[in-house]
mmCIF file of C-alpha atoms and ligand atoms in Angstrom:
data_model
loop_
_atom_site.group_PDB
_atom_site.id
_atom_site.type_symbol
_atom_site.label_atom_id
_atom_site.label_comp_id
_atom_site.label_asym_id
_atom_site.label_seq_id
_atom_site.Cartn_x
_atom_site.Cartn_y
_atom_site.Cartn_z
ATOM 1 C CA UNK A 1 -4.701 0.702 -25.607
ATOM 2 C CA UNK A 2 -2.577 2.357 -22.962
ATOM 3 C CA UNK A 3 -2.029 6.045 -23.727
ATOM 4 C CA UNK A 4 1.306 6.099 -21.961
ATOM 5 C CA UNK A 5 3.146 2.943 -23.053
ATOM 6 C CA UNK A 6 1.121 1.522 -25.920
ATOM 7 C CA UNK A 7 0.350 -1.782 -24.191
ATOM 8 C CA UNK A 8 -3.067 -3.339 -23.913
ATOM 9 C CA UNK A 9 -4.410 -1.400 -20.935
ATOM 10 C CA UNK A 10 -6.159 -2.989 -17.978
ATOM 11 C CA UNK A 11 -4.226 -6.205 -18.202
ATOM 12 C CA UNK A 12 -1.020 -4.258 -17.590
ATOM 13 C CA UNK A 13 -0.127 -6.217 -14.512
ATOM 14 C CA UNK A 14 0.219 -9.352 -16.566
ATOM 15 C CA UNK A 15 2.594 -7.885 -19.121
ATOM 16 C CA UNK A 16 6.169 -9.001 -19.414
ATOM 17 C CA UNK A 17 7.517 -5.701 -18.093
ATOM 18 C CA UNK A 18 5.609 -6.292 -14.862
ATOM 19 C CA UNK A 19 7.201 -9.640 -14.255
ATOM 20 C CA UNK A 20 9.300 -10.325 -11.189
ATOM 21 C CA UNK A 21 12.339 -8.021 -11.083
ATOM 22 C CA UNK A 22 14.574 -10.204 -8.974
ATOM 23 C CA UNK A 23 14.511 -13.506 -10.726
ATOM 24 C CA UNK A 24 17.958 -14.340 -9.424
ATOM 25 C CA UNK A 25 16.738 -14.532 -5.843
ATOM 26 C CA UNK A 26 14.056 -16.965 -6.950
ATOM 27 C CA UNK A 27 16.528 -19.124 -8.823
ATOM 28 C CA UNK A 28 15.122 -18.777 -12.316
ATOM 29 C CA UNK A 29 17.209 -15.943 -13.655
ATOM 30 C CA UNK A 30 20.208 -15.970 -16.001
ATOM 31 C CA UNK A 31 23.615 -14.728 -14.811
ATOM 32 C CA UNK A 32 23.761 -12.400 -11.832
ATOM 33 C CA UNK A 33 24.930 -9.248 -13.653
ATOM 34 C CA UNK A 34 22.212 -9.492 -16.259
ATOM 35 C CA UNK A 35 19.538 -9.843 -13.587
ATOM 36 C CA UNK A 36 20.793 -6.800 -11.711
ATOM 37 C CA UNK A 37 20.603 -4.737 -14.939
ATOM 38 C CA UNK A 38 17.073 -5.936 -15.541
ATOM 39 C CA UNK A 39 16.092 -5.023 -11.991
ATOM 40 C CA UNK A 40 17.542 -1.529 -12.374
ATOM 41 C CA UNK A 41 15.652 -1.071 -15.674
ATOM 42 C CA UNK A 42 12.382 -2.241 -14.165
ATOM 43 C CA UNK A 43 12.684 0.012 -11.165
ATOM 44 C CA UNK A 44 13.599 2.956 -13.375
ATOM 45 C CA UNK A 45 10.550 2.352 -15.587
ATOM 46 C CA UNK A 46 8.440 2.013 -12.453
ATOM 47 C CA UNK A 47 9.779 5.294 -11.086
ATOM 48 C CA UNK A 48 8.616 7.135 -14.226
ATOM 49 C CA UNK A 49 5.052 5.822 -13.822
ATOM 50 C CA UNK A 50 5.162 6.563 -10.100
ATOM 51 C CA UNK A 51 6.071 10.207 -10.831
ATOM 52 C CA UNK A 52 3.091 10.497 -13.176
ATOM 53 C CA UNK A 53 0.735 8.958 -10.624
ATOM 54 C CA UNK A 54 2.062 11.208 -7.862
ATOM 55 C CA UNK A 55 1.589 14.290 -10.019
ATOM 56 C CA UNK A 56 -1.982 13.227 -10.820
ATOM 57 C CA UNK A 57 -2.702 12.798 -7.107
ATOM 58 C CA UNK A 58 -1.128 16.139 -6.256
ATOM 59 C CA UNK A 59 -3.099 18.125 -8.821
ATOM 60 C CA UNK A 60 -6.337 16.473 -7.744
ATOM 61 C CA UNK A 61 -5.661 16.878 -4.036
ATOM 62 C CA UNK A 62 -5.832 13.118 -3.507
ATOM 63 C CA UNK A 63 -4.296 11.475 -0.452
ATOM 64 C CA UNK A 64 -3.039 8.155 -1.860
ATOM 65 C CA UNK A 65 -2.128 5.524 0.723
ATOM 66 C CA UNK A 66 -0.266 2.334 -0.166
ATOM 67 C CA UNK A 67 -1.012 -0.390 2.397
ATOM 68 C CA UNK A 68 1.555 -3.196 2.634
ATOM 69 C CA UNK A 69 1.640 -6.309 4.808
ATOM 70 C CA UNK A 70 2.023 -10.057 4.656
ATOM 71 C CA UNK A 71 -1.109 -12.086 3.790
ATOM 72 C CA UNK A 72 -3.811 -11.924 6.418
ATOM 73 C CA UNK A 73 -2.409 -9.157 8.647
ATOM 74 C CA UNK A 74 -5.719 -7.345 8.459
ATOM 75 C CA UNK A 75 -5.421 -4.860 5.563
ATOM 76 C CA UNK A 76 -8.936 -5.309 4.175
ATOM 77 C CA UNK A 77 -10.540 -5.513 7.613
ATOM 78 C CA UNK A 78 -8.905 -2.209 8.587
ATOM 79 C CA UNK A 79 -9.903 -0.591 5.293
ATOM 80 C CA UNK A 80 -13.525 -1.666 5.723
ATOM 81 C CA UNK A 81 -13.643 -0.163 9.247
ATOM 82 C CA UNK A 82 -11.918 2.998 8.029
ATOM 83 C CA UNK A 83 -14.278 3.443 5.089
ATOM 84 C CA UNK A 84 -17.270 2.952 7.358
ATOM 85 C CA UNK A 85 -15.940 5.644 9.685
ATOM 86 C CA UNK A 86 -15.093 8.238 7.016
ATOM 87 C CA UNK A 87 -17.341 7.571 4.005
ATOM 88 C CA UNK A 88 -19.953 10.190 4.912
ATOM 89 C CA UNK A 89 -17.390 13.005 5.005
ATOM 90 C CA UNK A 90 -14.574 12.102 2.609
ATOM 91 C CA UNK A 91 -14.720 10.954 -1.036
ATOM 92 C CA UNK A 92 -12.830 7.666 -1.248
ATOM 93 C CA UNK A 93 -12.008 4.823 -3.620
ATOM 94 C CA UNK A 94 -9.948 1.662 -3.297
ATOM 95 C CA UNK A 95 -7.580 -0.219 -5.576
ATOM 96 C CA UNK A 96 -7.225 -3.825 -4.477
ATOM 97 C CA UNK A 97 -4.196 -5.895 -5.444
ATOM 98 C CA UNK A 98 -4.341 -9.670 -5.206
ATOM 99 C CA UNK A 99 -2.789 -12.485 -7.142
ATOM 100 C CA UNK A 100 -6.262 -13.851 -7.908
ATOM 101 C CA UNK A 101 -9.954 -13.290 -7.137
ATOM 102 C CA UNK A 102 -11.935 -10.155 -6.424
ATOM 103 C CA UNK A 103 -12.931 -11.184 -2.911
ATOM 104 C CA UNK A 104 -11.374 -8.120 -1.275
ATOM 105 C CA UNK A 105 -12.914 -5.709 -3.796
ATOM 106 C CA UNK A 106 -16.310 -7.240 -2.999
ATOM 107 C CA UNK A 107 -15.743 -6.687 0.726
ATOM 108 C CA UNK A 108 -14.887 -3.057 0.013
ATOM 109 C CA UNK A 109 -17.884 -2.499 -2.304
ATOM 110 C CA UNK A 110 -20.176 -3.775 0.429
ATOM 111 C CA UNK A 111 -19.361 -0.531 2.297
ATOM 112 C CA UNK A 112 -20.675 1.508 -0.643
ATOM 113 C CA UNK A 113 -17.190 2.736 -1.588
ATOM 114 C CA UNK A 114 -16.056 1.967 -5.174
ATOM 115 C CA UNK A 115 -13.259 -0.570 -5.553
ATOM 116 C CA UNK A 116 -11.243 -1.752 -8.509
ATOM 117 C CA UNK A 117 -9.516 -5.123 -8.293
ATOM 118 C CA UNK A 118 -6.159 -5.698 -9.974
ATOM 119 C CA UNK A 119 -5.305 -9.377 -10.334
ATOM 120 C CA UNK A 120 -1.532 -9.590 -10.598
ATOM 121 C CA UNK A 121 -1.394 -13.186 -11.834
ATOM 122 C CA UNK A 122 2.166 -14.459 -11.392
ATOM 123 C CA UNK A 123 3.405 -11.156 -10.036
ATOM 124 C CA UNK A 124 3.752 -10.687 -6.276
ATOM 125 C CA UNK A 125 3.233 -6.921 -6.014
ATOM 126 C CA UNK A 126 1.506 -3.935 -7.553
ATOM 127 C CA UNK A 127 3.590 -1.601 -9.642
ATOM 128 C CA UNK A 128 3.061 2.000 -10.696
ATOM 129 C CA UNK A 129 2.189 1.024 -14.268
ATOM 130 C CA UNK A 130 -0.633 -1.301 -13.175
ATOM 131 C CA UNK A 131 -1.918 1.443 -10.882
ATOM 132 C CA UNK A 132 -1.821 3.985 -13.725
ATOM 133 C CA UNK A 133 -4.043 1.684 -15.786
ATOM 134 C CA UNK A 134 -6.418 1.265 -12.879
ATOM 135 C CA UNK A 135 -6.620 5.052 -12.558
ATOM 136 C CA UNK A 136 -7.760 5.279 -16.192
ATOM 137 C CA UNK A 137 -10.624 2.914 -15.430
ATOM 138 C CA UNK A 138 -11.924 4.544 -12.273
ATOM 139 C CA UNK A 139 -13.129 7.907 -11.052
ATOM 140 C CA UNK A 140 -10.406 9.509 -8.977
ATOM 141 C CA UNK A 141 -11.745 10.624 -5.584
ATOM 142 C CA UNK A 142 -10.740 14.287 -6.033
ATOM 143 C CA UNK A 143 -9.832 15.999 -2.736
ATOM 144 C CA UNK A 144 -10.381 12.640 -1.103
ATOM 145 C CA UNK A 145 -8.501 9.445 -0.322
ATOM 146 C CA UNK A 146 -7.347 6.682 -2.638
ATOM 147 C CA UNK A 147 -6.534 3.519 -0.739
ATOM 148 C CA UNK A 148 -4.268 1.002 -2.448
ATOM 149 C CA UNK A 149 -4.188 -2.415 -0.798
ATOM 150 C CA UNK A 150 -1.065 -4.086 -2.092
ATOM 151 C CA UNK A 151 -0.626 -7.823 -2.641
ATOM 152 C CA UNK A 152 -0.082 -9.632 0.667
ATOM 153 C CA UNK A 153 3.698 -9.838 0.800
ATOM 154 C CA UNK A 154 6.304 -8.040 2.902
ATOM 155 C CA UNK A 155 9.088 -8.218 0.335
ATOM 156 C CA UNK A 156 8.357 -7.198 -3.263
ATOM 157 C CA UNK A 157 5.714 -4.483 -2.702
ATOM 158 C CA UNK A 158 8.307 -2.555 -0.699
ATOM 159 C CA UNK A 159 10.481 -2.119 -3.797
ATOM 160 C CA UNK A 160 7.824 -0.498 -5.976
ATOM 161 C CA UNK A 161 6.859 3.130 -5.502
ATOM 162 C CA UNK A 162 3.268 3.517 -6.706
ATOM 163 C CA UNK A 163 3.286 7.317 -6.492
ATOM 164 C CA UNK A 164 1.520 7.216 -3.142
ATOM 165 C CA UNK A 165 1.580 10.073 -0.659
ATOM 166 C CA UNK A 166 2.070 7.782 2.332
ATOM 167 C CA UNK A 167 2.991 4.162 2.798
ATOM 168 C CA UNK A 168 1.598 2.165 5.693
ATOM 169 C CA UNK A 169 3.089 -1.165 6.701
ATOM 170 C CA UNK A 170 0.887 -3.396 8.835
ATOM 171 C CA UNK A 171 2.302 -6.113 11.065
ATOM 172 C CA UNK A 172 -0.078 -8.190 13.132
ATOM 173 C CA UNK A 173 1.007 -9.178 16.619
ATOM 174 C CA UNK A 174 0.716 -12.854 15.678
ATOM 175 C CA UNK A 175 3.588 -12.534 13.196
ATOM 176 C CA UNK A 176 6.432 -11.906 15.642
ATOM 177 C CA UNK A 177 8.337 -8.771 16.627
ATOM 178 C CA UNK A 178 11.418 -9.769 14.617
ATOM 179 C CA UNK A 179 9.895 -8.987 11.216
ATOM 180 C CA UNK A 180 11.529 -5.544 10.839
ATOM 181 C CA UNK A 181 14.903 -7.266 11.142
ATOM 182 C CA UNK A 182 14.053 -9.922 8.567
ATOM 183 C CA UNK A 183 12.199 -7.785 6.016
ATOM 184 C CA UNK A 184 13.842 -4.380 6.466
ATOM 185 C CA UNK A 185 12.789 -2.791 3.158
ATOM 186 C CA UNK A 186 9.107 -2.833 4.071
ATOM 187 C CA UNK A 187 9.770 -0.989 7.325
ATOM 188 C CA UNK A 188 12.525 1.284 6.103
ATOM 189 C CA UNK A 189 10.286 2.680 3.352
ATOM 190 C CA UNK A 190 7.159 3.118 5.463
ATOM 191 C CA UNK A 191 5.663 6.318 6.884
ATOM 192 C CA UNK A 192 3.625 4.479 9.495
ATOM 193 C CA UNK A 193 3.932 1.103 11.201
ATOM 194 C CA UNK A 194 0.580 -0.228 12.279
ATOM 195 C CA UNK A 195 0.645 -3.120 14.709
ATOM 196 C CA UNK A 196 -2.681 -4.857 14.137
ATOM 197 C CA UNK A 197 -4.791 -7.434 16.030
ATOM 198 C CA UNK A 198 -4.037 -5.738 19.338
ATOM 199 C CA UNK A 199 -6.853 -7.786 20.917
ATOM 200 C CA UNK A 200 -4.671 -10.894 20.479
ATOM 201 C CA UNK A 201 -1.684 -9.484 22.412
ATOM 202 C CA UNK A 202 -2.565 -11.341 25.640
ATOM 203 C CA UNK A 203 -2.391 -14.655 23.813
ATOM 204 C CA UNK A 204 0.894 -14.331 21.934
ATOM 205 C CA UNK A 205 4.529 -13.647 22.795
ATOM 206 C CA UNK A 206 4.957 -10.333 21.032
ATOM 207 C CA UNK A 207 7.015 -7.506 22.451
ATOM 208 C CA UNK A 208 5.718 -4.159 21.209
ATOM 209 C CA UNK A 209 8.808 -2.439 22.655
ATOM 210 C CA UNK A 210 11.215 -4.727 20.868
ATOM 211 C CA UNK A 211 9.351 -4.446 17.585
ATOM 212 C CA UNK A 212 9.329 -0.677 17.926
ATOM 213 C CA UNK A 213 13.059 -0.700 18.653
ATOM 214 C CA UNK A 214 13.844 -2.857 15.592
ATOM 215 C CA UNK A 215 11.701 -0.651 13.351
ATOM 216 C CA UNK A 216 13.169 2.595 14.679
ATOM 217 C CA UNK A 217 16.710 1.376 14.095
ATOM 218 C CA UNK A 218 15.741 1.090 10.427
ATOM 219 C CA UNK A 219 13.747 4.295 10.315
ATOM 220 C CA UNK A 220 14.219 6.662 13.228
ATOM 221 C CA UNK A 221 11.054 8.620 13.931
ATOM 222 C CA UNK A 222 8.759 6.164 12.153
ATOM 223 C CA UNK A 223 5.198 6.678 13.423
ATOM 224 C CA UNK A 224 3.818 3.604 15.179
ATOM 225 C CA UNK A 225 0.252 2.766 16.166
ATOM 226 C CA UNK A 226 -1.178 -0.260 17.905
ATOM 227 C CA UNK A 227 -4.776 -1.095 17.103
ATOM 228 C CA UNK A 228 -7.474 -3.688 16.782
ATOM 229 C CA UNK A 229 -9.886 -3.362 13.892
ATOM 230 C CA UNK A 230 -11.976 -5.990 15.668
ATOM 231 C CA UNK A 231 -12.542 -4.180 18.978
ATOM 232 C CA UNK A 232 -11.888 -0.661 17.697
ATOM 233 C CA UNK A 233 -9.125 -0.063 20.239
ATOM 234 C CA UNK A 234 -6.612 2.400 18.741
ATOM 235 C CA UNK A 235 -8.876 3.290 15.808
ATOM 236 C CA UNK A 236 -9.240 6.922 16.891
ATOM 237 C CA UNK A 237 -5.502 7.575 16.639
ATOM 238 C CA UNK A 238 -5.422 5.873 13.256
ATOM 239 C CA UNK A 239 -8.323 7.960 11.965
ATOM 240 C CA UNK A 240 -6.559 11.108 13.198
ATOM 241 C CA UNK A 241 -3.425 10.126 11.289
ATOM 242 C CA UNK A 242 -5.532 9.546 8.158
ATOM 243 C CA UNK A 243 -7.376 12.858 8.469
ATOM 244 C CA UNK A 244 -4.139 14.824 8.917
ATOM 245 C CA UNK A 245 -2.728 13.303 5.719
ATOM 246 C CA UNK A 246 -5.987 13.904 3.877
ATOM 247 C CA UNK A 247 -6.138 17.576 4.865
ATOM 248 C CA UNK A 248 -2.537 18.134 3.760
ATOM 249 C CA UNK A 249 -3.118 16.412 0.410
ATOM 250 C CA UNK A 250 -6.406 18.223 -0.149
ATOM 251 C CA UNK A 251 -4.611 21.556 0.140
ATOM 252 C CA UNK A 252 -2.512 20.687 -2.939
ATOM 253 C CA UNK A 253 -5.605 20.688 -5.202
ATOM 254 C CA UNK A 254 -4.535 22.635 -8.338
ATOM 255 C CA UNK A 255 -6.374 21.156 -11.355
ATOM 256 C CA UNK A 256 -5.491 24.181 -13.482
ATOM 257 C CA UNK A 257 -1.719 23.712 -13.096
ATOM 258 C CA UNK A 258 0.171 22.209 -16.041
ATOM 259 C CA UNK A 259 1.320 18.617 -15.660
ATOM 260 C CA UNK A 260 5.016 18.557 -14.749
ATOM 261 C CA UNK A 261 5.730 14.817 -14.476
HETATM 262 N N1 GTP B 1 -8.532 -10.906 16.219
HETATM 263 C C1 GTP B 1 -8.451 -10.075 15.183
HETATM 264 N N2 GTP B 1 -8.558 -10.576 13.940
HETATM 265 C C2 GTP B 1 -8.475 -9.721 12.901
HETATM 266 C C3 GTP B 1 -8.273 -8.332 13.077
HETATM 267 N N3 GTP B 1 -8.185 -7.753 11.857
HETATM 268 C C4 GTP B 1 -8.359 -8.733 10.966
HETATM 269 N N4 GTP B 1 -8.527 -9.928 11.573
HETATM 270 C C5 GTP B 1 -8.752 -11.248 10.958
HETATM 271 O O1 GTP B 1 -7.588 -11.590 10.215
HETATM 272 C C6 GTP B 1 -7.956 -12.324 9.053
HETATM 273 C C7 GTP B 1 -7.358 -11.694 7.814
HETATM 274 O O2 GTP B 1 -7.891 -10.386 7.672
HETATM 275 P P1 GTP B 1 -7.876 -9.607 6.289
HETATM 276 O O3 GTP B 1 -8.398 -8.256 6.557
HETATM 277 O O4 GTP B 1 -8.526 -10.393 5.218
HETATM 278 O O5 GTP B 1 -6.318 -9.555 5.987
HETATM 279 P P2 GTP B 1 -5.573 -9.027 4.676
HETATM 280 O O6 GTP B 1 -4.292 -8.451 5.129
HETATM 281 O O7 GTP B 1 -6.459 -8.136 3.910
HETATM 282 O O8 GTP B 1 -5.333 -10.371 3.870
HETATM 283 P P3 GTP B 1 -4.837 -10.536 2.335
HETATM 284 O O9 GTP B 1 -5.564 -9.518 1.509
HETATM 285 O O10 GTP B 1 -5.190 -11.929 2.001
HETATM 286 O O11 GTP B 1 -3.358 -10.291 2.372
HETATM 287 C C8 GTP B 1 -9.476 -12.356 9.025
HETATM 288 O O12 GTP B 1 -9.907 -13.576 9.589
HETATM 289 C C9 GTP B 1 -9.868 -11.193 9.931
HETATM 290 O O13 GTP B 1 -11.116 -11.349 10.552
HETATM 291 C C10 GTP B 1 -8.176 -7.822 14.417
HETATM 292 O O14 GTP B 1 -7.986 -6.628 14.685
HETATM 293 N N5 GTP B 1 -8.266 -8.753 15.431
HETATM 294 MG MG1 MG B 2 -6.986 -8.178 1.901
#
């Protein structure tokens, strides 16, 4: 039983209140006004869980990173390389979000880092409530890094704050430089834009400059890195970005402080 909402716990992601918040856009909602109210309610409920998660991370000095991208952009591959590079020095754990299967969690566990898989069923994103349940089932990597790989999707995950410290959006160079214009929420809400599969740049028509321009119109000053998890090119800059965030989060470690969320 969930201590916070009274629902059944680990299956939280399948509960009714985790269902899709914008049914209207998918054509199976009732009248427009009603759907908008429902969306506002869902996001408000999500925000309350996100505040609790964020407070938990802060007190435990955890750097929580929410990784968003469309399916196949290279989230798990990058996480595996990152865990391999940092696992000897930094406590880490991973929450994996997928509609089905625990394939990604298995790939993560093969590195020796613990991973918990959330299967979202019909839902297309993780939400803060599902993450709060996952946190009850795992050991938080205190003064370390919690990676959260969101469901492969550039739209819905962008709407749901999970309580993370930083949000990384990954766009692979095979997807086209226009994606910030078409899916603005994902880029507007990100702290870092990672252009992945850099090794494939010579084979595709992808303008890094144009993509950067589109993204910066949405979020001026957005950090941008270009890397290949396959060849390792650009990994050093990425690891520096991660370590800076980790050190900042670690400094907030105050387990004795009362919970304020
Ligand atoms: N060439 C190249 N391929 C890559 C790179 N990173 C990942 N891939 C390939 O891209 C495919 C998808 O990679 P994943 O890491 O599973 O992508 P994902 O974003 O986790 O996918 P979902 O979890 O299904 O959304 C795999 O075939 C990877 O080998 C890269 O830097 N270069
Ligand atoms: Mg994956």
